[in-house]
């Protein structure tokens, strides 16, 4: 016999899970310091004419686009546009690179063409093991970009490849992604205050 879904209980449970994870991170001094360090690096780059490149797959691609828009448009205050670019948004570029060089190169090749020393590469991957994200970070390191990872679980391979490692220690992808959006907003607020406040 099929048991009826208790929708209201499910809603409350998911909200409590999300809140509990965020509360735990708010008490994690190491995580808070890592976010602050990443925010300072992004601020430094933008202050010195750099660009922040965001990239990831699926929901992380949507987060990349969202955060790039917060910089290029505005987050909380009217101010000059900041150089934020999502590498997941140009479908012609993505499909051409995937077709000609392989899907693992869709972000790396763009970053190699667009990035300069002192720019920031923000890799978003809940597992930390996405091949195309890892290839892009390898390019970032070779070309002297500052690298930031927003990841989850145990951080995967990204853990040892980036300058600023922001890991949401959780195994549940939706909860990780919810924290990634929150952290992205915090980064944007800090950058905006430091550059334009």
mmCIF file with all atom_site columns, C-alpha atoms in Angstrom:
data_model
loop_
_atom_site.group_PDB
_atom_site.id
_atom_site.type_symbol
_atom_site.label_atom_id
_atom_site.label_alt_id
_atom_site.label_comp_id
_atom_site.label_asym_id
_atom_site.label_entity_id
_atom_site.label_seq_id
_atom_site.pdbx_PDB_ins_code
_atom_site.Cartn_x
_atom_site.Cartn_y
_atom_site.Cartn_z
_atom_site.occupancy
_atom_site.B_iso_or_equiv
_atom_site.pdbx_formal_charge
_atom_site.auth_seq_id
_atom_site.auth_comp_id
_atom_site.auth_asym_id
_atom_site.auth_atom_id
_atom_site.pdbx_PDB_model_num
ATOM 1   C CA . UNK A 1 1   ? 0.000  0.000  0.000   1.00 0.00 ? 1   UNK A CA 1
ATOM 2   C CA . UNK A 1 2   ? 1.292  3.422  -0.996  1.00 0.00 ? 2   UNK A CA 1
ATOM 3   C CA . UNK A 1 3   ? 1.813  5.810  1.916   1.00 0.00 ? 3   UNK A CA 1
ATOM 4   C CA . UNK A 1 4   ? 0.695  9.391  1.364   1.00 0.00 ? 4   UNK A CA 1
ATOM 5   C CA . UNK A 1 5   ? 3.484  11.940 1.244   1.00 0.00 ? 5   UNK A CA 1
ATOM 6   C CA . UNK A 1 6   ? 3.428  14.385 4.140   1.00 0.00 ? 6   UNK A CA 1
ATOM 7   C CA . UNK A 1 7   ? 4.283  17.439 2.070   1.00 0.00 ? 7   UNK A CA 1
ATOM 8   C CA . UNK A 1 8   ? 4.231  19.889 4.940   1.00 0.00 ? 8   UNK A CA 1
ATOM 9   C CA . UNK A 1 9   ? 6.603  17.738 7.004   1.00 0.00 ? 9   UNK A CA 1
ATOM 10  C CA . UNK A 1 10  ? 8.951  17.394 4.031   1.00 0.00 ? 10  UNK A CA 1
ATOM 11  C CA . UNK A 1 11  ? 9.012  21.164 3.537   1.00 0.00 ? 11  UNK A CA 1
ATOM 12  C CA . UNK A 1 12  ? 9.763  21.796 7.199   1.00 0.00 ? 12  UNK A CA 1
ATOM 13  C CA . UNK A 1 13  ? 12.446 19.086 7.261   1.00 0.00 ? 13  UNK A CA 1
ATOM 14  C CA . UNK A 1 14  ? 14.280 20.482 4.240   1.00 0.00 ? 14  UNK A CA 1
ATOM 15  C CA . UNK A 1 15  ? 14.163 24.011 5.626   1.00 0.00 ? 15  UNK A CA 1
ATOM 16  C CA . UNK A 1 16  ? 15.523 22.761 8.951   1.00 0.00 ? 16  UNK A CA 1
ATOM 17  C CA . UNK A 1 17  ? 18.314 20.813 7.204   1.00 0.00 ? 17  UNK A CA 1
ATOM 18  C CA . UNK A 1 18  ? 19.345 23.894 5.246   1.00 0.00 ? 18  UNK A CA 1
ATOM 19  C CA . UNK A 1 19  ? 19.235 26.089 8.329   1.00 0.00 ? 19  UNK A CA 1
ATOM 20  C CA . UNK A 1 20  ? 21.227 23.610 10.437  1.00 0.00 ? 20  UNK A CA 1
ATOM 21  C CA . UNK A 1 21  ? 23.984 23.388 7.842   1.00 0.00 ? 21  UNK A CA 1
ATOM 22  C CA . UNK A 1 22  ? 24.228 27.165 7.567   1.00 0.00 ? 22  UNK A CA 1
ATOM 23  C CA . UNK A 1 23  ? 24.265 27.509 11.352  1.00 0.00 ? 23  UNK A CA 1
ATOM 24  C CA . UNK A 1 24  ? 27.093 24.968 11.608  1.00 0.00 ? 24  UNK A CA 1
ATOM 25  C CA . UNK A 1 25  ? 29.126 26.855 9.015   1.00 0.00 ? 25  UNK A CA 1
ATOM 26  C CA . UNK A 1 26  ? 28.495 30.163 10.795  1.00 0.00 ? 26  UNK A CA 1
ATOM 27  C CA . UNK A 1 27  ? 30.374 28.668 13.771  1.00 0.00 ? 27  UNK A CA 1
ATOM 28  C CA . UNK A 1 28  ? 33.215 27.232 11.657  1.00 0.00 ? 28  UNK A CA 1
ATOM 29  C CA . UNK A 1 29  ? 36.085 29.714 12.010  1.00 0.00 ? 29  UNK A CA 1
ATOM 30  C CA . UNK A 1 30  ? 38.133 27.978 9.306   1.00 0.00 ? 30  UNK A CA 1
ATOM 31  C CA . UNK A 1 31  ? 35.288 28.228 6.760   1.00 0.00 ? 31  UNK A CA 1
ATOM 32  C CA . UNK A 1 32  ? 34.600 31.871 7.614   1.00 0.00 ? 32  UNK A CA 1
ATOM 33  C CA . UNK A 1 33  ? 38.301 32.712 7.253   1.00 0.00 ? 33  UNK A CA 1
ATOM 34  C CA . UNK A 1 34  ? 38.402 30.946 3.866   1.00 0.00 ? 34  UNK A CA 1
ATOM 35  C CA . UNK A 1 35  ? 35.421 32.974 2.616   1.00 0.00 ? 35  UNK A CA 1
ATOM 36  C CA . UNK A 1 36  ? 37.018 36.204 3.839   1.00 0.00 ? 36  UNK A CA 1
ATOM 37  C CA . UNK A 1 37  ? 40.306 35.325 2.151   1.00 0.00 ? 37  UNK A CA 1
ATOM 38  C CA . UNK A 1 38  ? 38.554 34.576 -1.149  1.00 0.00 ? 38  UNK A CA 1
ATOM 39  C CA . UNK A 1 39  ? 36.602 37.845 -0.924  1.00 0.00 ? 39  UNK A CA 1
ATOM 40  C CA . UNK A 1 40  ? 39.816 39.801 -0.365  1.00 0.00 ? 40  UNK A CA 1
ATOM 41  C CA . UNK A 1 41  ? 41.473 38.115 -3.357  1.00 0.00 ? 41  UNK A CA 1
ATOM 42  C CA . UNK A 1 42  ? 38.502 38.901 -5.609  1.00 0.00 ? 42  UNK A CA 1
ATOM 43  C CA . UNK A 1 43  ? 38.461 42.500 -4.367  1.00 0.00 ? 43  UNK A CA 1
ATOM 44  C CA . UNK A 1 44  ? 42.190 42.861 -5.025  1.00 0.00 ? 44  UNK A CA 1
ATOM 45  C CA . UNK A 1 45  ? 41.814 41.517 -8.562  1.00 0.00 ? 45  UNK A CA 1
ATOM 46  C CA . UNK A 1 46  ? 38.874 43.753 -9.448  1.00 0.00 ? 46  UNK A CA 1
ATOM 47  C CA . UNK A 1 47  ? 40.571 46.799 -7.919  1.00 0.00 ? 47  UNK A CA 1
ATOM 48  C CA . UNK A 1 48  ? 43.541 46.137 -10.187 1.00 0.00 ? 48  UNK A CA 1
ATOM 49  C CA . UNK A 1 49  ? 41.553 45.748 -13.404 1.00 0.00 ? 49  UNK A CA 1
ATOM 50  C CA . UNK A 1 50  ? 41.042 41.986 -13.190 1.00 0.00 ? 50  UNK A CA 1
ATOM 51  C CA . UNK A 1 51  ? 38.105 39.848 -14.215 1.00 0.00 ? 51  UNK A CA 1
ATOM 52  C CA . UNK A 1 52  ? 36.330 37.161 -12.200 1.00 0.00 ? 52  UNK A CA 1
ATOM 53  C CA . UNK A 1 53  ? 35.460 34.055 -14.242 1.00 0.00 ? 53  UNK A CA 1
ATOM 54  C CA . UNK A 1 54  ? 32.811 31.704 -12.836 1.00 0.00 ? 54  UNK A CA 1
ATOM 55  C CA . UNK A 1 55  ? 32.179 28.180 -14.140 1.00 0.00 ? 55  UNK A CA 1
ATOM 56  C CA . UNK A 1 56  ? 30.511 24.895 -13.269 1.00 0.00 ? 56  UNK A CA 1
ATOM 57  C CA . UNK A 1 57  ? 28.031 22.331 -14.588 1.00 0.00 ? 57  UNK A CA 1
ATOM 58  C CA . UNK A 1 58  ? 24.266 22.065 -14.211 1.00 0.00 ? 58  UNK A CA 1
ATOM 59  C CA . UNK A 1 59  ? 23.083 23.894 -11.098 1.00 0.00 ? 59  UNK A CA 1
ATOM 60  C CA . UNK A 1 60  ? 26.620 25.156 -10.606 1.00 0.00 ? 60  UNK A CA 1
ATOM 61  C CA . UNK A 1 61  ? 26.521 26.662 -14.110 1.00 0.00 ? 61  UNK A CA 1
ATOM 62  C CA . UNK A 1 62  ? 23.355 28.504 -13.071 1.00 0.00 ? 62  UNK A CA 1
ATOM 63  C CA . UNK A 1 63  ? 25.140 29.719 -9.926  1.00 0.00 ? 63  UNK A CA 1
ATOM 64  C CA . UNK A 1 64  ? 28.082 30.876 -12.064 1.00 0.00 ? 64  UNK A CA 1
ATOM 65  C CA . UNK A 1 65  ? 25.757 32.901 -14.263 1.00 0.00 ? 65  UNK A CA 1
ATOM 66  C CA . UNK A 1 66  ? 23.933 34.299 -11.235 1.00 0.00 ? 66  UNK A CA 1
ATOM 67  C CA . UNK A 1 67  ? 27.115 35.483 -9.499  1.00 0.00 ? 67  UNK A CA 1
ATOM 68  C CA . UNK A 1 68  ? 28.618 36.968 -12.666 1.00 0.00 ? 68  UNK A CA 1
ATOM 69  C CA . UNK A 1 69  ? 25.397 38.961 -13.085 1.00 0.00 ? 69  UNK A CA 1
ATOM 70  C CA . UNK A 1 70  ? 25.619 40.238 -9.491  1.00 0.00 ? 70  UNK A CA 1
ATOM 71  C CA . UNK A 1 71  ? 29.053 41.695 -10.278 1.00 0.00 ? 71  UNK A CA 1
ATOM 72  C CA . UNK A 1 72  ? 28.362 43.021 -13.772 1.00 0.00 ? 72  UNK A CA 1
ATOM 73  C CA . UNK A 1 73  ? 24.979 44.453 -12.798 1.00 0.00 ? 73  UNK A CA 1
ATOM 74  C CA . UNK A 1 74  ? 24.643 45.186 -9.124  1.00 0.00 ? 74  UNK A CA 1
ATOM 75  C CA . UNK A 1 75  ? 24.178 43.291 -5.907  1.00 0.00 ? 75  UNK A CA 1
ATOM 76  C CA . UNK A 1 76  ? 22.844 45.704 -3.267  1.00 0.00 ? 76  UNK A CA 1
ATOM 77  C CA . UNK A 1 77  ? 24.068 49.128 -4.332  1.00 0.00 ? 77  UNK A CA 1
ATOM 78  C CA . UNK A 1 78  ? 24.139 51.285 -7.426  1.00 0.00 ? 78  UNK A CA 1
ATOM 79  C CA . UNK A 1 79  ? 27.767 51.393 -8.508  1.00 0.00 ? 79  UNK A CA 1
ATOM 80  C CA . UNK A 1 80  ? 30.009 50.918 -11.502 1.00 0.00 ? 80  UNK A CA 1
ATOM 81  C CA . UNK A 1 81  ? 29.841 47.502 -13.171 1.00 0.00 ? 81  UNK A CA 1
ATOM 82  C CA . UNK A 1 82  ? 32.436 44.958 -12.055 1.00 0.00 ? 82  UNK A CA 1
ATOM 83  C CA . UNK A 1 83  ? 34.093 42.472 -14.374 1.00 0.00 ? 83  UNK A CA 1
ATOM 84  C CA . UNK A 1 84  ? 32.232 39.196 -13.819 1.00 0.00 ? 84  UNK A CA 1
ATOM 85  C CA . UNK A 1 85  ? 31.942 36.567 -16.573 1.00 0.00 ? 85  UNK A CA 1
ATOM 86  C CA . UNK A 1 86  ? 30.222 33.167 -16.568 1.00 0.00 ? 86  UNK A CA 1
ATOM 87  C CA . UNK A 1 87  ? 31.961 30.702 -18.873 1.00 0.00 ? 87  UNK A CA 1
ATOM 88  C CA . UNK A 1 88  ? 28.837 28.548 -19.118 1.00 0.00 ? 88  UNK A CA 1
ATOM 89  C CA . UNK A 1 89  ? 26.642 31.018 -21.007 1.00 0.00 ? 89  UNK A CA 1
ATOM 90  C CA . UNK A 1 90  ? 27.953 31.114 -24.586 1.00 0.00 ? 90  UNK A CA 1
ATOM 91  C CA . UNK A 1 91  ? 26.280 28.087 -26.181 1.00 0.00 ? 91  UNK A CA 1
ATOM 92  C CA . UNK A 1 92  ? 28.097 28.486 -29.504 1.00 0.00 ? 92  UNK A CA 1
ATOM 93  C CA . UNK A 1 93  ? 31.462 28.562 -27.757 1.00 0.00 ? 93  UNK A CA 1
ATOM 94  C CA . UNK A 1 94  ? 30.599 25.640 -25.462 1.00 0.00 ? 94  UNK A CA 1
ATOM 95  C CA . UNK A 1 95  ? 29.346 23.408 -28.269 1.00 0.00 ? 95  UNK A CA 1
ATOM 96  C CA . UNK A 1 96  ? 32.185 24.269 -30.649 1.00 0.00 ? 96  UNK A CA 1
ATOM 97  C CA . UNK A 1 97  ? 34.849 23.522 -28.044 1.00 0.00 ? 97  UNK A CA 1
ATOM 98  C CA . UNK A 1 98  ? 33.078 20.355 -26.899 1.00 0.00 ? 98  UNK A CA 1
ATOM 99  C CA . UNK A 1 99  ? 32.768 19.163 -30.486 1.00 0.00 ? 99  UNK A CA 1
ATOM 100 C CA . UNK A 1 100 ? 36.319 20.024 -31.541 1.00 0.00 ? 100 UNK A CA 1
ATOM 101 C CA . UNK A 1 101 ? 38.324 19.429 -28.347 1.00 0.00 ? 101 UNK A CA 1
ATOM 102 C CA . UNK A 1 102 ? 36.092 17.452 -25.968 1.00 0.00 ? 102 UNK A CA 1
ATOM 103 C CA . UNK A 1 103 ? 33.785 18.431 -23.137 1.00 0.00 ? 103 UNK A CA 1
ATOM 104 C CA . UNK A 1 104 ? 36.662 18.480 -20.641 1.00 0.00 ? 104 UNK A CA 1
ATOM 105 C CA . UNK A 1 105 ? 37.990 21.580 -22.450 1.00 0.00 ? 105 UNK A CA 1
ATOM 106 C CA . UNK A 1 106 ? 34.839 23.760 -22.527 1.00 0.00 ? 106 UNK A CA 1
ATOM 107 C CA . UNK A 1 107 ? 35.969 26.013 -19.656 1.00 0.00 ? 107 UNK A CA 1
ATOM 108 C CA . UNK A 1 108 ? 39.730 25.559 -19.931 1.00 0.00 ? 108 UNK A CA 1
ATOM 109 C CA . UNK A 1 109 ? 39.934 26.774 -23.507 1.00 0.00 ? 109 UNK A CA 1
ATOM 110 C CA . UNK A 1 110 ? 37.826 29.863 -22.788 1.00 0.00 ? 110 UNK A CA 1
ATOM 111 C CA . UNK A 1 111 ? 39.891 30.652 -19.714 1.00 0.00 ? 111 UNK A CA 1
ATOM 112 C CA . UNK A 1 112 ? 43.108 30.255 -21.655 1.00 0.00 ? 112 UNK A CA 1
ATOM 113 C CA . UNK A 1 113 ? 41.864 32.732 -24.268 1.00 0.00 ? 113 UNK A CA 1
ATOM 114 C CA . UNK A 1 114 ? 40.268 35.269 -21.935 1.00 0.00 ? 114 UNK A CA 1
ATOM 115 C CA . UNK A 1 115 ? 42.171 35.072 -18.660 1.00 0.00 ? 115 UNK A CA 1
ATOM 116 C CA . UNK A 1 116 ? 45.206 37.072 -17.593 1.00 0.00 ? 116 UNK A CA 1
ATOM 117 C CA . UNK A 1 117 ? 47.536 36.865 -14.595 1.00 0.00 ? 117 UNK A CA 1
ATOM 118 C CA . UNK A 1 118 ? 45.783 38.298 -11.548 1.00 0.00 ? 118 UNK A CA 1
ATOM 119 C CA . UNK A 1 119 ? 42.280 37.449 -12.761 1.00 0.00 ? 119 UNK A CA 1
ATOM 120 C CA . UNK A 1 120 ? 40.188 35.108 -10.610 1.00 0.00 ? 120 UNK A CA 1
ATOM 121 C CA . UNK A 1 121 ? 38.863 31.685 -11.646 1.00 0.00 ? 121 UNK A CA 1
ATOM 122 C CA . UNK A 1 122 ? 35.939 30.578 -9.465  1.00 0.00 ? 122 UNK A CA 1
ATOM 123 C CA . UNK A 1 123 ? 35.269 26.863 -9.872  1.00 0.00 ? 123 UNK A CA 1
ATOM 124 C CA . UNK A 1 124 ? 31.882 25.660 -8.630  1.00 0.00 ? 124 UNK A CA 1
ATOM 125 C CA . UNK A 1 125 ? 31.498 21.896 -8.216  1.00 0.00 ? 125 UNK A CA 1
ATOM 126 C CA . UNK A 1 126 ? 29.603 20.067 -5.504  1.00 0.00 ? 126 UNK A CA 1
ATOM 127 C CA . UNK A 1 127 ? 31.873 17.010 -5.866  1.00 0.00 ? 127 UNK A CA 1
ATOM 128 C CA . UNK A 1 128 ? 35.124 18.800 -6.648  1.00 0.00 ? 128 UNK A CA 1
ATOM 129 C CA . UNK A 1 129 ? 35.803 16.181 -9.310  1.00 0.00 ? 129 UNK A CA 1
ATOM 130 C CA . UNK A 1 130 ? 34.194 17.486 -12.521 1.00 0.00 ? 130 UNK A CA 1
ATOM 131 C CA . UNK A 1 131 ? 36.732 16.963 -15.305 1.00 0.00 ? 131 UNK A CA 1
ATOM 132 C CA . UNK A 1 132 ? 36.034 20.197 -17.172 1.00 0.00 ? 132 UNK A CA 1
ATOM 133 C CA . UNK A 1 133 ? 36.259 22.217 -13.946 1.00 0.00 ? 133 UNK A CA 1
ATOM 134 C CA . UNK A 1 134 ? 39.569 20.571 -13.023 1.00 0.00 ? 134 UNK A CA 1
ATOM 135 C CA . UNK A 1 135 ? 41.026 21.254 -16.492 1.00 0.00 ? 135 UNK A CA 1
ATOM 136 C CA . UNK A 1 136 ? 40.079 24.929 -16.182 1.00 0.00 ? 136 UNK A CA 1
ATOM 137 C CA . UNK A 1 137 ? 41.765 25.214 -12.788 1.00 0.00 ? 137 UNK A CA 1
ATOM 138 C CA . UNK A 1 138 ? 44.893 23.651 -14.259 1.00 0.00 ? 138 UNK A CA 1
ATOM 139 C CA . UNK A 1 139 ? 44.883 26.380 -16.929 1.00 0.00 ? 139 UNK A CA 1
ATOM 140 C CA . UNK A 1 140 ? 44.299 29.011 -14.235 1.00 0.00 ? 140 UNK A CA 1
ATOM 141 C CA . UNK A 1 141 ? 47.350 27.806 -12.316 1.00 0.00 ? 141 UNK A CA 1
ATOM 142 C CA . UNK A 1 142 ? 49.572 27.772 -15.420 1.00 0.00 ? 142 UNK A CA 1
ATOM 143 C CA . UNK A 1 143 ? 48.519 31.289 -16.377 1.00 0.00 ? 143 UNK A CA 1
ATOM 144 C CA . UNK A 1 144 ? 48.814 32.695 -12.842 1.00 0.00 ? 144 UNK A CA 1
ATOM 145 C CA . UNK A 1 145 ? 45.148 33.372 -12.186 1.00 0.00 ? 145 UNK A CA 1
ATOM 146 C CA . UNK A 1 146 ? 43.937 33.333 -8.591  1.00 0.00 ? 146 UNK A CA 1
ATOM 147 C CA . UNK A 1 147 ? 41.835 30.205 -8.069  1.00 0.00 ? 147 UNK A CA 1
ATOM 148 C CA . UNK A 1 148 ? 38.815 29.762 -5.823  1.00 0.00 ? 148 UNK A CA 1
ATOM 149 C CA . UNK A 1 149 ? 36.755 26.586 -5.344  1.00 0.00 ? 149 UNK A CA 1
ATOM 150 C CA . UNK A 1 150 ? 33.197 26.403 -4.077  1.00 0.00 ? 150 UNK A CA 1
ATOM 151 C CA . UNK A 1 151 ? 32.718 22.725 -3.448  1.00 0.00 ? 151 UNK A CA 1
ATOM 152 C CA . UNK A 1 152 ? 31.166 20.172 -1.118  1.00 0.00 ? 152 UNK A CA 1
ATOM 153 C CA . UNK A 1 153 ? 31.510 16.673 0.297   1.00 0.00 ? 153 UNK A CA 1
ATOM 154 C CA . UNK A 1 154 ? 35.276 16.272 0.889   1.00 0.00 ? 154 UNK A CA 1
ATOM 155 C CA . UNK A 1 155 ? 36.273 18.722 -1.846  1.00 0.00 ? 155 UNK A CA 1
ATOM 156 C CA . UNK A 1 156 ? 37.477 16.091 -4.286  1.00 0.00 ? 156 UNK A CA 1
ATOM 157 C CA . UNK A 1 157 ? 40.482 16.827 -6.467  1.00 0.00 ? 157 UNK A CA 1
ATOM 158 C CA . UNK A 1 158 ? 39.868 20.582 -6.332  1.00 0.00 ? 158 UNK A CA 1
ATOM 159 C CA . UNK A 1 159 ? 41.037 20.574 -2.705  1.00 0.00 ? 159 UNK A CA 1
ATOM 160 C CA . UNK A 1 160 ? 44.709 20.441 -3.643  1.00 0.00 ? 160 UNK A CA 1
ATOM 161 C CA . UNK A 1 161 ? 44.544 22.609 -6.788  1.00 0.00 ? 161 UNK A CA 1
ATOM 162 C CA . UNK A 1 162 ? 43.187 25.977 -5.667  1.00 0.00 ? 162 UNK A CA 1
ATOM 163 C CA . UNK A 1 163 ? 44.413 28.992 -3.749  1.00 0.00 ? 163 UNK A CA 1
ATOM 164 C CA . UNK A 1 164 ? 41.139 29.489 -1.854  1.00 0.00 ? 164 UNK A CA 1
ATOM 165 C CA . UNK A 1 165 ? 39.194 26.356 -0.896  1.00 0.00 ? 165 UNK A CA 1
ATOM 166 C CA . UNK A 1 166 ? 35.585 26.846 0.288   1.00 0.00 ? 166 UNK A CA 1
ATOM 167 C CA . UNK A 1 167 ? 34.180 23.412 1.070   1.00 0.00 ? 167 UNK A CA 1
ATOM 168 C CA . UNK A 1 168 ? 30.677 22.785 2.379   1.00 0.00 ? 168 UNK A CA 1
ATOM 169 C CA . UNK A 1 169 ? 31.221 19.543 4.290   1.00 0.00 ? 169 UNK A CA 1
ATOM 170 C CA . UNK A 1 170 ? 27.944 17.852 3.397   1.00 0.00 ? 170 UNK A CA 1
ATOM 171 C CA . UNK A 1 171 ? 27.012 14.925 1.165   1.00 0.00 ? 171 UNK A CA 1
ATOM 172 C CA . UNK A 1 172 ? 23.619 16.219 0.046   1.00 0.00 ? 172 UNK A CA 1
ATOM 173 C CA . UNK A 1 173 ? 23.911 18.133 -3.254  1.00 0.00 ? 173 UNK A CA 1
ATOM 174 C CA . UNK A 1 174 ? 20.843 20.398 -2.828  1.00 0.00 ? 174 UNK A CA 1
ATOM 175 C CA . UNK A 1 175 ? 22.044 21.574 0.598   1.00 0.00 ? 175 UNK A CA 1
ATOM 176 C CA . UNK A 1 176 ? 25.564 22.203 -0.783  1.00 0.00 ? 176 UNK A CA 1
ATOM 177 C CA . UNK A 1 177 ? 24.149 24.267 -3.643  1.00 0.00 ? 177 UNK A CA 1
ATOM 178 C CA . UNK A 1 178 ? 22.008 26.309 -1.259  1.00 0.00 ? 178 UNK A CA 1
ATOM 179 C CA . UNK A 1 179 ? 25.110 27.221 0.723   1.00 0.00 ? 179 UNK A CA 1
ATOM 180 C CA . UNK A 1 180 ? 27.008 28.021 -2.485  1.00 0.00 ? 180 UNK A CA 1
ATOM 181 C CA . UNK A 1 181 ? 24.411 30.646 -3.376  1.00 0.00 ? 181 UNK A CA 1
ATOM 182 C CA . UNK A 1 182 ? 24.608 32.113 0.130   1.00 0.00 ? 182 UNK A CA 1
ATOM 183 C CA . UNK A 1 183 ? 28.426 32.223 0.031   1.00 0.00 ? 183 UNK A CA 1
ATOM 184 C CA . UNK A 1 184 ? 28.322 33.760 -3.446  1.00 0.00 ? 184 UNK A CA 1
ATOM 185 C CA . UNK A 1 185 ? 26.050 36.499 -2.167  1.00 0.00 ? 185 UNK A CA 1
ATOM 186 C CA . UNK A 1 186 ? 28.352 37.115 0.788   1.00 0.00 ? 186 UNK A CA 1
ATOM 187 C CA . UNK A 1 187 ? 31.349 37.377 -1.548  1.00 0.00 ? 187 UNK A CA 1
ATOM 188 C CA . UNK A 1 188 ? 29.469 39.883 -3.717  1.00 0.00 ? 188 UNK A CA 1
ATOM 189 C CA . UNK A 1 189 ? 28.463 41.964 -0.695  1.00 0.00 ? 189 UNK A CA 1
ATOM 190 C CA . UNK A 1 190 ? 32.014 42.106 0.654   1.00 0.00 ? 190 UNK A CA 1
ATOM 191 C CA . UNK A 1 191 ? 33.448 42.997 -2.746  1.00 0.00 ? 191 UNK A CA 1
ATOM 192 C CA . UNK A 1 192 ? 30.824 45.690 -3.292  1.00 0.00 ? 192 UNK A CA 1
ATOM 193 C CA . UNK A 1 193 ? 31.420 47.223 0.143   1.00 0.00 ? 193 UNK A CA 1
ATOM 194 C CA . UNK A 1 194 ? 35.206 47.149 -0.228  1.00 0.00 ? 194 UNK A CA 1
ATOM 195 C CA . UNK A 1 195 ? 35.258 48.604 -3.732  1.00 0.00 ? 195 UNK A CA 1
ATOM 196 C CA . UNK A 1 196 ? 32.251 50.893 -3.785  1.00 0.00 ? 196 UNK A CA 1
ATOM 197 C CA . UNK A 1 197 ? 30.902 51.299 -0.246  1.00 0.00 ? 197 UNK A CA 1
#
